[in-house]
Each structure stands twice: as C-alpha cells, then as structure tokens.
PDB file of C-alpha atoms in Angstrom:
ATOM      1  CA  UNK L   1      -5.263 -38.219  13.857  1.00 69.00           C
ATOM      2  CA  UNK L   2      -4.245 -38.781  10.246  1.00 79.00           C
ATOM      3  CA  UNK L   3      -1.279 -37.015   8.628  1.00 73.00           C
ATOM      4  CA  UNK L   4      -3.653 -34.956   6.479  1.00 79.00           C
ATOM      5  CA  UNK L   5      -5.625 -33.848   9.526  1.00 84.00           C
ATOM      6  CA  UNK L   6      -2.407 -32.789  11.260  1.00 85.00           C
ATOM      7  CA  UNK L   7      -1.353 -30.706   8.265  1.00 86.00           C
ATOM      8  CA  UNK L   8      -4.762 -29.027   8.064  1.00 92.00           C
ATOM      9  CA  UNK L   9      -4.694 -28.299  11.797  1.00 94.00           C
ATOM     10  CA  UNK L  10      -1.200 -26.793  11.593  1.00 94.00           C
ATOM     11  CA  UNK L  11      -2.180 -24.597   8.644  1.00 96.00           C
ATOM     12  CA  UNK L  12      -5.266 -23.433  10.525  1.00 96.00           C
ATOM     13  CA  UNK L  13      -3.200 -22.641  13.613  1.00 96.00           C
ATOM     14  CA  UNK L  14      -0.641 -20.772  11.491  1.00 96.00           C
ATOM     15  CA  UNK L  15      -3.430 -18.744   9.872  1.00 96.00           C
ATOM     16  CA  UNK L  16      -4.966 -17.823  13.239  1.00 97.00           C
ATOM     17  CA  UNK L  17      -1.589 -16.690  14.599  1.00 96.00           C
ATOM     18  CA  UNK L  18      -0.922 -14.664  11.456  1.00 95.00           C
ATOM     19  CA  UNK L  19      -4.355 -13.033  11.385  1.00 95.00           C
ATOM     20  CA  UNK L  20      -4.250 -12.198  15.104  1.00 94.00           C
ATOM     21  CA  UNK L  21      -0.794 -10.634  14.824  1.00 92.00           C
ATOM     22  CA  UNK L  22      -1.844  -8.627  11.750  1.00 89.00           C
ATOM     23  CA  UNK L  23      -4.911  -7.243  13.532  1.00 88.00           C
ATOM     24  CA  UNK L  24      -2.871  -6.445  16.651  1.00 87.00           C
ATOM     25  CA  UNK L  25      -0.232  -4.631  14.611  1.00 83.00           C
ATOM     26  CA  UNK L  26      -2.866  -2.679  12.713  1.00 80.00           C
ATOM     27  CA  UNK L  27      -4.820  -1.571  15.786  1.00 80.00           C
ATOM     28  CA  UNK L  28      -1.810  -0.616  17.915  1.00 79.00           C
ATOM     29  CA  UNK L  29       0.131   1.360  15.310  1.00 75.00           C
ATOM     30  CA  UNK L  30       0.825   5.082  15.866  1.00 76.00           C
ATOM     31  CA  UNK L  31      -1.018   5.983  12.642  1.00 79.00           C
ATOM     32  CA  UNK L  32      -4.273   4.279  13.702  1.00 83.00           C
ATOM     33  CA  UNK L  33      -7.032   6.862  14.363  1.00 89.00           C
ATOM     34  CA  UNK L  34      -7.564   7.826  17.989  1.00 90.00           C
ATOM     35  CA  UNK L  35     -11.101   7.004  19.084  1.00 91.00           C
ATOM     36  CA  UNK L  36     -12.660   7.660  22.464  1.00 91.00           C
ATOM     37  CA  UNK L  37     -15.160   9.616  24.493  1.00 92.00           C
ATOM     38  CA  UNK L  38     -15.054  12.065  27.392  1.00 92.00           C
ATOM     39  CA  UNK L  39     -17.641  13.349  29.845  1.00 90.00           C
ATOM     40  CA  UNK L  40     -17.839  17.148  29.762  1.00 90.00           C
ATOM     41  CA  UNK L  41     -20.511  19.403  31.196  1.00 84.00           C
ATOM     42  CA  UNK L  42     -22.833  16.457  31.764  1.00 84.00           C
ATOM     43  CA  UNK L  43     -22.505  15.200  28.189  1.00 87.00           C
ATOM     44  CA  UNK L  44     -20.740  12.195  26.692  1.00 91.00           C
ATOM     45  CA  UNK L  45     -18.718  13.402  23.724  1.00 92.00           C
ATOM     46  CA  UNK L  46     -17.400  10.838  21.244  1.00 93.00           C
ATOM     47  CA  UNK L  47     -14.525  11.587  18.901  1.00 93.00           C
ATOM     48  CA  UNK L  48     -12.259  10.172  16.223  1.00 93.00           C
ATOM     49  CA  UNK L  49      -9.056  11.959  15.241  1.00 94.00           C
ATOM     50  CA  UNK L  50      -6.771  11.007  12.358  1.00 92.00           C
ATOM     51  CA  UNK L  51      -3.083  10.267  12.823  1.00 90.00           C
ATOM     52  CA  UNK L  52      -2.243   9.622   9.156  1.00 89.00           C
ATOM     53  CA  UNK L  53      -3.151  11.402   5.929  1.00 88.00           C
ATOM     54  CA  UNK L  54      -2.110  11.623   2.292  1.00 87.00           C
ATOM     55  CA  UNK L  55      -0.084  14.654   1.221  1.00 85.00           C
ATOM     56  CA  UNK L  56      -1.963  17.612  -0.269  1.00 80.00           C
ATOM     57  CA  UNK L  57      -5.089  16.723   1.713  1.00 83.00           C
ATOM     58  CA  UNK L  58      -6.032  18.882   4.695  1.00 86.00           C
ATOM     59  CA  UNK L  59      -7.118  16.967   7.782  1.00 90.00           C
ATOM     60  CA  UNK L  60     -10.567  17.742   9.188  1.00 92.00           C
ATOM     61  CA  UNK L  61     -11.025  17.895  12.951  1.00 95.00           C
ATOM     62  CA  UNK L  62     -14.704  17.285  13.682  1.00 95.00           C
ATOM     63  CA  UNK L  63     -16.469  16.799  17.028  1.00 95.00           C
ATOM     64  CA  UNK L  64     -20.216  16.365  17.459  1.00 93.00           C
ATOM     65  CA  UNK L  65     -21.356  18.624  20.328  1.00 93.00           C
ATOM     66  CA  UNK L  66     -25.094  19.484  20.390  1.00 92.00           C
ATOM     67  CA  UNK L  67     -24.694  21.978  23.276  1.00 90.00           C
ATOM     68  CA  UNK L  68     -24.234  25.337  21.528  1.00 91.00           C
ATOM     69  CA  UNK L  69     -22.688  26.832  24.676  1.00 91.00           C
ATOM     70  CA  UNK L  70     -19.641  24.595  24.195  1.00 93.00           C
ATOM     71  CA  UNK L  71     -16.886  25.850  21.941  1.00 93.00           C
ATOM     72  CA  UNK L  72     -13.299  24.899  21.405  1.00 94.00           C
ATOM     73  CA  UNK L  73     -10.103  25.179  19.454  1.00 96.00           C
ATOM     74  CA  UNK L  74      -7.302  23.109  17.986  1.00 97.00           C
ATOM     75  CA  UNK L  75      -3.611  23.879  18.523  1.00 96.00           C
ATOM     76  CA  UNK L  76      -0.902  22.513  16.246  1.00 96.00           C
ATOM     77  CA  UNK L  77       2.710  22.828  15.203  1.00 95.00           C
ATOM     78  CA  UNK L  78       5.134  20.859  13.085  1.00 93.00           C
ATOM     79  CA  UNK L  79       6.644  17.847  14.816  1.00 91.00           C
ATOM     80  CA  UNK L  80      10.375  18.094  15.532  1.00 89.00           C
ATOM     81  CA  UNK L  81      10.470  21.822  14.925  1.00 90.00           C
ATOM     82  CA  UNK L  82      11.002  25.020  16.862  1.00 92.00           C
ATOM     83  CA  UNK L  83       7.654  26.381  15.678  1.00 92.00           C
ATOM     84  CA  UNK L  84       5.314  28.146  18.071  1.00 94.00           C
ATOM     85  CA  UNK L  85       1.888  26.628  18.579  1.00 96.00           C
ATOM     86  CA  UNK L  86      -0.758  27.880  16.150  1.00 96.00           C
ATOM     87  CA  UNK L  87      -4.415  27.984  17.158  1.00 96.00           C
ATOM     88  CA  UNK L  88      -7.608  27.643  15.141  1.00 96.00           C
ATOM     89  CA  UNK L  89     -11.114  27.958  16.594  1.00 96.00           C
ATOM     90  CA  UNK L  90     -13.534  25.081  16.166  1.00 95.00           C
ATOM     91  CA  UNK L  91     -16.315  26.596  14.101  1.00 96.00           C
ATOM     92  CA  UNK L  92     -19.861  25.402  14.616  1.00 94.00           C
ATOM     93  CA  UNK L  93     -21.989  23.970  11.826  1.00 93.00           C
ATOM     94  CA  UNK L  94     -25.156  22.567  13.337  1.00 91.00           C
ATOM     95  CA  UNK L  95     -24.230  19.981  15.960  1.00 93.00           C
ATOM     96  CA  UNK L  96     -20.607  19.838  14.840  1.00 94.00           C
ATOM     97  CA  UNK L  97     -17.523  21.790  15.837  1.00 95.00           C
ATOM     98  CA  UNK L  98     -14.836  21.638  13.178  1.00 96.00           C
ATOM     99  CA  UNK L  99     -11.525  22.971  11.937  1.00 96.00           C
ATOM    100  CA  UNK L 100      -8.972  21.968   9.307  1.00 95.00           C
ATOM    101  CA  UNK L 101      -5.282  21.188   9.818  1.00 94.00           C
ATOM    102  CA  UNK L 102      -2.900  22.225   7.018  1.00 90.00           C
ATOM    103  CA  UNK L 103      -1.320  19.486   4.931  1.00 85.00           C
ATOM    104  CA  UNK L 104       2.393  18.693   5.028  1.00 87.00           C
ATOM    105  CA  UNK L 105       4.901  17.114   2.610  1.00 88.00           C
ATOM    106  CA  UNK L 106       5.555  13.370   2.622  1.00 84.00           C
ATOM    107  CA  UNK L 107       7.097  12.247   5.938  1.00 84.00           C
ATOM    108  CA  UNK L 108       6.133  15.576   7.492  1.00 88.00           C
ATOM    109  CA  UNK L 109       4.316  15.451  10.816  1.00 90.00           C
ATOM    110  CA  UNK L 110       2.070  17.737  12.831  1.00 92.00           C
ATOM    111  CA  UNK L 111       1.460  17.650  16.560  1.00 94.00           C
ATOM    112  CA  UNK L 112      -2.043  18.729  17.542  1.00 96.00           C
ATOM    113  CA  UNK L 113      -4.422  18.852  20.473  1.00 96.00           C
ATOM    114  CA  UNK L 114      -8.164  19.465  20.530  1.00 96.00           C
ATOM    115  CA  UNK L 115      -9.738  21.429  23.368  1.00 95.00           C
ATOM    116  CA  UNK L 116     -13.386  21.979  24.291  1.00 95.00           C
ATOM    117  CA  UNK L 117     -14.455  24.766  26.619  1.00 94.00           C
ATOM    118  CA  UNK L 118     -17.541  26.140  28.290  1.00 91.00           C
ATOM    119  CA  UNK L 119     -17.120  29.162  30.465  1.00 87.00           C
ATOM    120  CA  UNK L 120     -14.019  28.708  32.625  1.00 87.00           C
ATOM    121  CA  UNK L 121     -13.945  24.934  32.194  1.00 91.00           C
ATOM    122  CA  UNK L 122     -12.148  23.086  29.422  1.00 92.00           C
ATOM    123  CA  UNK L 123     -11.082  19.554  28.531  1.00 93.00           C
ATOM    124  CA  UNK L 124      -8.427  18.154  26.197  1.00 93.00           C
ATOM    125  CA  UNK L 125     -10.035  15.513  23.978  1.00 93.00           C
ATOM    126  CA  UNK L 126      -6.607  14.357  22.820  1.00 90.00           C
ATOM    127  CA  UNK L 127      -5.380  13.734  26.372  1.00 86.00           C
ATOM    128  CA  UNK L 128      -2.318  15.097  28.133  1.00 86.00           C
ATOM    129  CA  UNK L 129       0.044  14.533  25.195  1.00 89.00           C
ATOM    130  CA  UNK L 130      -0.691  15.925  21.714  1.00 93.00           C
ATOM    131  CA  UNK L 131      -1.419  13.595  18.818  1.00 92.00           C
ATOM    132  CA  UNK L 132       1.143  13.158  16.056  1.00 93.00           C
ATOM    133  CA  UNK L 133      -0.234  13.217  12.517  1.00 92.00           C
ATOM    134  CA  UNK L 134       1.974  11.818   9.741  1.00 91.00           C
ATOM    135  CA  UNK L 135       1.623  12.586   6.045  1.00 89.00           C
ATOM    136  CA  UNK L 136       2.514  10.164   3.283  1.00 90.00           C
ATOM    137  CA  UNK L 137       2.418  10.067  -0.485  1.00 89.00           C
ATOM    138  CA  UNK L 138      -0.267   8.114  -2.315  1.00 89.00           C
ATOM    139  CA  UNK L 139       0.796   4.528  -3.048  1.00 93.00           C
ATOM    140  CA  UNK L 140      -0.686   2.911  -6.191  1.00 94.00           C
ATOM    141  CA  UNK L 141      -2.818  -0.142  -5.460  1.00 94.00           C
ATOM    142  CA  UNK L 142      -0.728  -2.084  -7.994  1.00 96.00           C
ATOM    143  CA  UNK L 143       2.183  -1.691  -5.576  1.00 96.00           C
ATOM    144  CA  UNK L 144       0.411  -1.650  -2.211  1.00 95.00           C
ATOM    145  CA  UNK L 145      -1.816  -4.713  -2.658  1.00 96.00           C
ATOM    146  CA  UNK L 146       1.002  -7.097  -3.714  1.00 97.00           C
ATOM    147  CA  UNK L 147       3.100  -5.833  -0.796  1.00 97.00           C
ATOM    148  CA  UNK L 148       0.340  -6.451   1.745  1.00 94.00           C
ATOM    149  CA  UNK L 149      -0.574  -9.857   0.282  1.00 97.00           C
ATOM    150  CA  UNK L 150       3.032 -11.048   0.033  1.00 97.00           C
ATOM    151  CA  UNK L 151       3.838  -9.938   3.578  1.00 95.00           C
ATOM    152  CA  UNK L 152       0.753 -11.716   4.920  1.00 95.00           C
ATOM    153  CA  UNK L 153       1.689 -14.887   3.040  1.00 97.00           C
ATOM    154  CA  UNK L 154       5.291 -14.601   4.247  1.00 97.00           C
ATOM    155  CA  UNK L 155       4.065 -14.387   7.851  1.00 96.00           C
ATOM    156  CA  UNK L 156       1.686 -17.289   7.252  1.00 97.00           C
ATOM    157  CA  UNK L 157       4.450 -19.488   5.851  1.00 97.00           C
ATOM    158  CA  UNK L 158       6.851 -18.369   8.589  1.00 97.00           C
ATOM    159  CA  UNK L 159       4.420 -19.461  11.293  1.00 97.00           C
ATOM    160  CA  UNK L 160       3.642 -22.692   9.463  1.00 97.00           C
ATOM    161  CA  UNK L 161       7.369 -23.418   9.031  1.00 96.00           C
ATOM    162  CA  UNK L 162       8.044 -22.862  12.726  1.00 96.00           C
ATOM    163  CA  UNK L 163       5.148 -25.138  13.699  1.00 95.00           C
ATOM    164  CA  UNK L 164       6.454 -27.811  11.333  1.00 95.00           C
ATOM    165  CA  UNK L 165       9.923 -27.511  12.864  1.00 93.00           C
ATOM    166  CA  UNK L 166       8.446 -28.168  16.309  1.00 92.00           C
ATOM    167  CA  UNK L 167       7.590 -31.677  15.126  1.00 89.00           C
ATOM    168  CA  UNK L 168      10.474 -34.064  15.665  1.00 84.00           C
ATOM    169  CA  UNK L 169       9.984 -35.526  12.181  1.00 82.00           C
ATOM    170  CA  UNK L 170       8.809 -32.272  10.585  1.00 81.00           C
ATOM    171  CA  UNK L 171       9.632 -31.600   6.940  1.00 86.00           C
ATOM    172  CA  UNK L 172      10.205 -27.850   7.040  1.00 91.00           C
ATOM    173  CA  UNK L 173      12.791 -27.273   4.299  1.00 91.00           C
ATOM    174  CA  UNK L 174      10.337 -26.601   1.460  1.00 94.00           C
ATOM    175  CA  UNK L 175       8.180 -24.414   3.688  1.00 96.00           C
ATOM    176  CA  UNK L 176      11.238 -22.423   4.718  1.00 96.00           C
ATOM    177  CA  UNK L 177      12.201 -21.773   1.108  1.00 96.00           C
ATOM    178  CA  UNK L 178       8.688 -20.494   0.438  1.00 97.00           C
ATOM    179  CA  UNK L 179       8.939 -18.252   3.499  1.00 98.00           C
ATOM    180  CA  UNK L 180      12.215 -16.709   2.360  1.00 97.00           C
ATOM    181  CA  UNK L 181      10.993 -16.255  -1.220  1.00 97.00           C
ATOM    182  CA  UNK L 182       7.722 -14.580  -0.218  1.00 98.00           C
ATOM    183  CA  UNK L 183       9.498 -12.432   2.342  1.00 97.00           C
ATOM    184  CA  UNK L 184      12.088 -11.356  -0.213  1.00 97.00           C
ATOM    185  CA  UNK L 185       9.392 -10.263  -2.664  1.00 97.00           C
ATOM    186  CA  UNK L 186       7.136  -8.599  -0.104  1.00 96.00           C
ATOM    187  CA  UNK L 187       9.718  -6.983   2.136  1.00 94.00           C
ATOM    188  CA  UNK L 188      12.643  -6.226  -0.166  1.00 95.00           C
ATOM    189  CA  UNK L 189      11.020  -5.682  -3.576  1.00 96.00           C
ATOM    190  CA  UNK L 190       7.540  -4.284  -3.029  1.00 96.00           C
ATOM    191  CA  UNK L 191       8.346  -2.894   0.441  1.00 93.00           C
ATOM    192  CA  UNK L 192      10.909  -0.372  -0.860  1.00 94.00           C
ATOM    193  CA  UNK L 193       8.532   0.543  -3.700  1.00 96.00           C
ATOM    194  CA  UNK L 194       5.829   1.369  -1.144  1.00 94.00           C
ATOM    195  CA  UNK L 195       8.373   3.355   0.855  1.00 90.00           C
ATOM    196  CA  UNK L 196       9.440   5.285  -2.252  1.00 92.00           C
ATOM    197  CA  UNK L 197       5.899   6.289  -3.159  1.00 92.00           C
ATOM    198  CA  UNK L 198       4.932   7.097   0.445  1.00 88.00           C
ATOM    199  CA  UNK L 199       8.043   8.895   1.680  1.00 85.00           C
ATOM    200  CA  UNK L 200      10.361   9.438  -1.271  1.00 84.00           C
ATOM    201  CA  UNK L 201      13.075   6.925  -0.303  1.00 86.00           C
ATOM    202  CA  UNK L 202      13.472   3.240  -1.159  1.00 90.00           C
ATOM    203  CA  UNK L 203      15.196   2.284   2.116  1.00 89.00           C
ATOM    204  CA  UNK L 204      15.682   4.274   5.312  1.00 82.00           C
ATOM    205  CA  UNK L 205      16.888   1.513   7.600  1.00 84.00           C
ATOM    206  CA  UNK L 206      20.443   0.424   8.326  1.00 85.00           C
ATOM    207  CA  UNK L 207      22.908   1.598   6.994  1.00 85.00           C
ATOM    208  CA  UNK L 208      21.100   4.732   5.776  1.00 83.00           C
ATOM    209  CA  UNK L 209      18.895   5.438   8.788  1.00 78.00           C
ATOM    210  CA  UNK L 210      16.930   4.069  11.710  1.00 79.00           C
ATOM    211  CA  UNK L 211      13.507   3.406  10.218  1.00 79.00           C
ATOM    212  CA  UNK L 212      12.163   0.639  12.436  1.00 80.00           C
ATOM    213  CA  UNK L 213       9.929  -0.877   9.762  1.00 84.00           C
ATOM    214  CA  UNK L 214      12.900  -1.374   7.447  1.00 88.00           C
ATOM    215  CA  UNK L 215      15.189  -2.544  10.236  1.00 90.00           C
ATOM    216  CA  UNK L 216      12.780  -5.132  11.610  1.00 90.00           C
ATOM    217  CA  UNK L 217      12.339  -6.473   8.066  1.00 92.00           C
ATOM    218  CA  UNK L 218      16.110  -6.815   7.782  1.00 93.00           C
ATOM    219  CA  UNK L 219      16.423  -8.488  11.201  1.00 94.00           C
ATOM    220  CA  UNK L 220      13.698 -11.011  10.397  1.00 95.00           C
ATOM    221  CA  UNK L 221      15.294 -11.879   7.045  1.00 96.00           C
ATOM    222  CA  UNK L 222      18.712 -12.360   8.665  1.00 96.00           C
ATOM    223  CA  UNK L 223      17.041 -14.737  11.113  1.00 96.00           C
ATOM    224  CA  UNK L 224      15.594 -16.830   8.291  1.00 96.00           C
ATOM    225  CA  UNK L 225      18.821 -16.855   6.298  1.00 96.00           C
ATOM    226  CA  UNK L 226      20.695 -17.971   9.406  1.00 94.00           C
ATOM    227  CA  UNK L 227      18.191 -20.779   9.968  1.00 95.00           C
ATOM    228  CA  UNK L 228      18.367 -21.803   6.305  1.00 94.00           C
ATOM    229  CA  UNK L 229      22.151 -22.136   6.190  1.00 93.00           C
ATOM    230  CA  UNK L 230      22.298 -23.755   9.632  1.00 92.00           C
ATOM    231  CA  UNK L 231      19.766 -26.393   8.581  1.00 88.00           C
ATOM    232  CA  UNK L 232      21.630 -27.040   5.326  1.00 83.00           C
ATOM    233  CA  UNK L 233      24.722 -27.976   7.294  1.00 76.00           C
ATOM    234  CA  UNK L 234      22.686 -29.916   9.813  1.00 81.00           C
ATOM    235  CA  UNK L 235      19.177 -30.953   8.725  1.00 67.00           C
ATOM    236  CA  UNK L 236      18.375 -31.779  12.363  1.00 73.00           C
ATOM    237  CA  UNK L 237      18.924 -28.155  13.467  1.00 85.00           C
ATOM    238  CA  UNK L 238      15.198 -27.516  13.659  1.00 89.00           C
ATOM    239  CA  UNK L 239      15.489 -25.180  16.643  1.00 92.00           C
ATOM    240  CA  UNK L 240      17.174 -22.619  14.410  1.00 93.00           C
ATOM    241  CA  UNK L 241      14.008 -22.638  12.334  1.00 94.00           C
ATOM    242  CA  UNK L 242      11.766 -22.331  15.384  1.00 95.00           C
ATOM    243  CA  UNK L 243      13.889 -19.410  16.602  1.00 95.00           C
ATOM    244  CA  UNK L 244      13.609 -17.684  13.208  1.00 96.00           C
ATOM    245  CA  UNK L 245       9.827 -18.041  13.328  1.00 96.00           C
ATOM    246  CA  UNK L 246       9.638 -16.659  16.871  1.00 96.00           C
ATOM    247  CA  UNK L 247      11.957 -13.780  15.924  1.00 95.00           C
ATOM    248  CA  UNK L 248       9.838 -12.847  12.922  1.00 94.00           C
ATOM    249  CA  UNK L 249       6.634 -12.968  14.958  1.00 93.00           C
ATOM    250  CA  UNK L 250       8.227 -10.857  17.710  1.00 91.00           C
ATOM    251  CA  UNK L 251       9.495  -8.108  15.416  1.00 86.00           C
ATOM    252  CA  UNK L 252       6.195  -7.939  13.548  1.00 84.00           C
ATOM    253  CA  UNK L 253       4.246  -7.555  16.775  1.00 84.00           C
ATOM    254  CA  UNK L 254       5.978  -4.187  17.029  1.00 81.00           C
ATOM    255  CA  UNK L 255       3.276  -1.764  15.839  1.00 73.00           C
ATOM    256  CA  UNK L 256       3.611  -0.737  12.209  1.00 66.00           C
ATOM    257  CA  UNK L 257       5.169   2.686  11.482  1.00 60.00           C
ATOM    258  CA  UNK L 258       6.813   3.077  14.909  1.00 60.00           C
ATOM    259  CA  UNK L 259       9.981   5.158  14.402  1.00 61.00           C
ATOM    260  CA  UNK L 260       9.090   5.495  10.738  1.00 64.00           C
ATOM    261  CA  UNK L 261      10.281   8.020   8.169  1.00 72.00           C
ATOM    262  CA  UNK L 262       9.914  11.633   9.283  1.00 76.00           C
ATOM    263  CA  UNK L 263      11.193  15.127   8.531  1.00 78.00           C
ATOM    264  CA  UNK L 264      13.253  16.796  11.251  1.00 81.00           C
ATOM    265  CA  UNK L 265      12.549  20.512  10.793  1.00 81.00           C
ATOM    266  CA  UNK L 266      15.222  21.423  13.354  1.00 84.00           C
ATOM    267  CA  UNK L 267      17.992  20.559  10.887  1.00 76.00           C
TER     268      UNK L 267
END
C-alpha cells in the first residue's frame, strides 16, 4: 500500500469513527424525543414525545388513538420543585388525543407522564418514570452552525491524530495543532456563545458549576494540552497523543446534555 493510500484510509477510518460517535451521542441524549409503541386494548399505539423545546413555545402532547372509547390525561410538574402534580385531560380531535404542556424559562424543566385509559384499565405511555422536558433559548444559526461544524472537525482531527500516533513513524504534530485549534474555537469560543443564548450563562462547568457538557470539554482539552507539551519535550511520546484521542472519544460518547444546565426550583 502506498503512503497516499494509507493516509486516505486513515482519514476514512477517522471519519467513520467520528460520524458513528456523533450519531450515537445524538440518539442517546436525554433531550432526544422518546419514540415507542404499546399494546393497549388490542391496539398498537405509536407515540413520540418531546424532551426538549424552545422557551415561549408550549409543547404539544399528541397520541393517535382511533378507538373513541379510549381517553387519557397528562400529568406534569416542574422538575426539582416541591410542586404538586397538575393534570390535563387529553382532548379528542378526530383520531388524536392531545393536550399542551406550559412553557418554561430557559433551563427550566418539566416532568410529565402520559396515561391512556379505557374503563378500569390504563397504561402509562411514558413508562414507569416520567419524562423530563428541558427548555432552552433560541440559538442563532450564525452561532450554532459554526459550533457544530467546528466540534465535528475537532473530533475528526482528534481521531485522525490518534490514528497517526499509533504508527511508529507517524507525523502527528501538525494534526495535533489543528485538533487543539479547532477544539479551542468550537468548544471554548462558540460553545460558550451557544450556552449563553440557550441558557443565559457562558460557562456552567468547573469552577462555577457541574455542567457535564462544559466539564467534559475542559477535560478533553486538558488531555490534548498535556499530550502537546509532553510530545514537545519528547517527540517520541506518541502514547500521550493516543491517550488524548481515546480520552476525547470517551468523554464525547457521554450523551449530550446529560447533567446540563437546569433551574432548581427548591432553592
């Protein structure tokens, strides 16, 4: 295999790892809509419930149930509060049962559960535990798109740098500088801007809070800075670079928005 073919193969492998991790993170995050189906009264009922919404927009709860003998309700209360549960009936419009959840301020959350009933029987579409719905401010595309693109490129270069460092004669220094530069722009320039628009704060990780998205960004950057300075002292210290790549991949496999910004109404 020629040198060019090896480089192309490594870039392709880095892209596949990056794309797979991005899809995994997206689909497993706590703000991804809950989709599923349940069997109730001899019918298969499909549903999709939101777990994220923009402030000032009420969240619709809609279930398609052709059987007019089936009714239901939705219960909700603010997350991390001492509120009592509020209940709204699911009103029928044709084949659909629907209700609306009230909007919350940025970083506010609602817990809610959706119940269907027919006679004495009922089923919880949302499962045993209630869903948590988080509200966020609208983020301008001029801020959001550069953040997403830069973070994807930073992950791509991080994976490519780590793969290059696995080669005994790998030339990873330039790739590592690109990784750090892209990560700095995406995670520490545009990232806080996204956070400010969405939740009203630029940074809620250490030392100001425990936001996991911010903290995992910080941990990954410290890993790359450690690898950079270690390799400057010893250009053969390629395992530091591999470790930084593995660390970054590991922290970014943690679903997005876990332990994110939230209002504690008990305070």
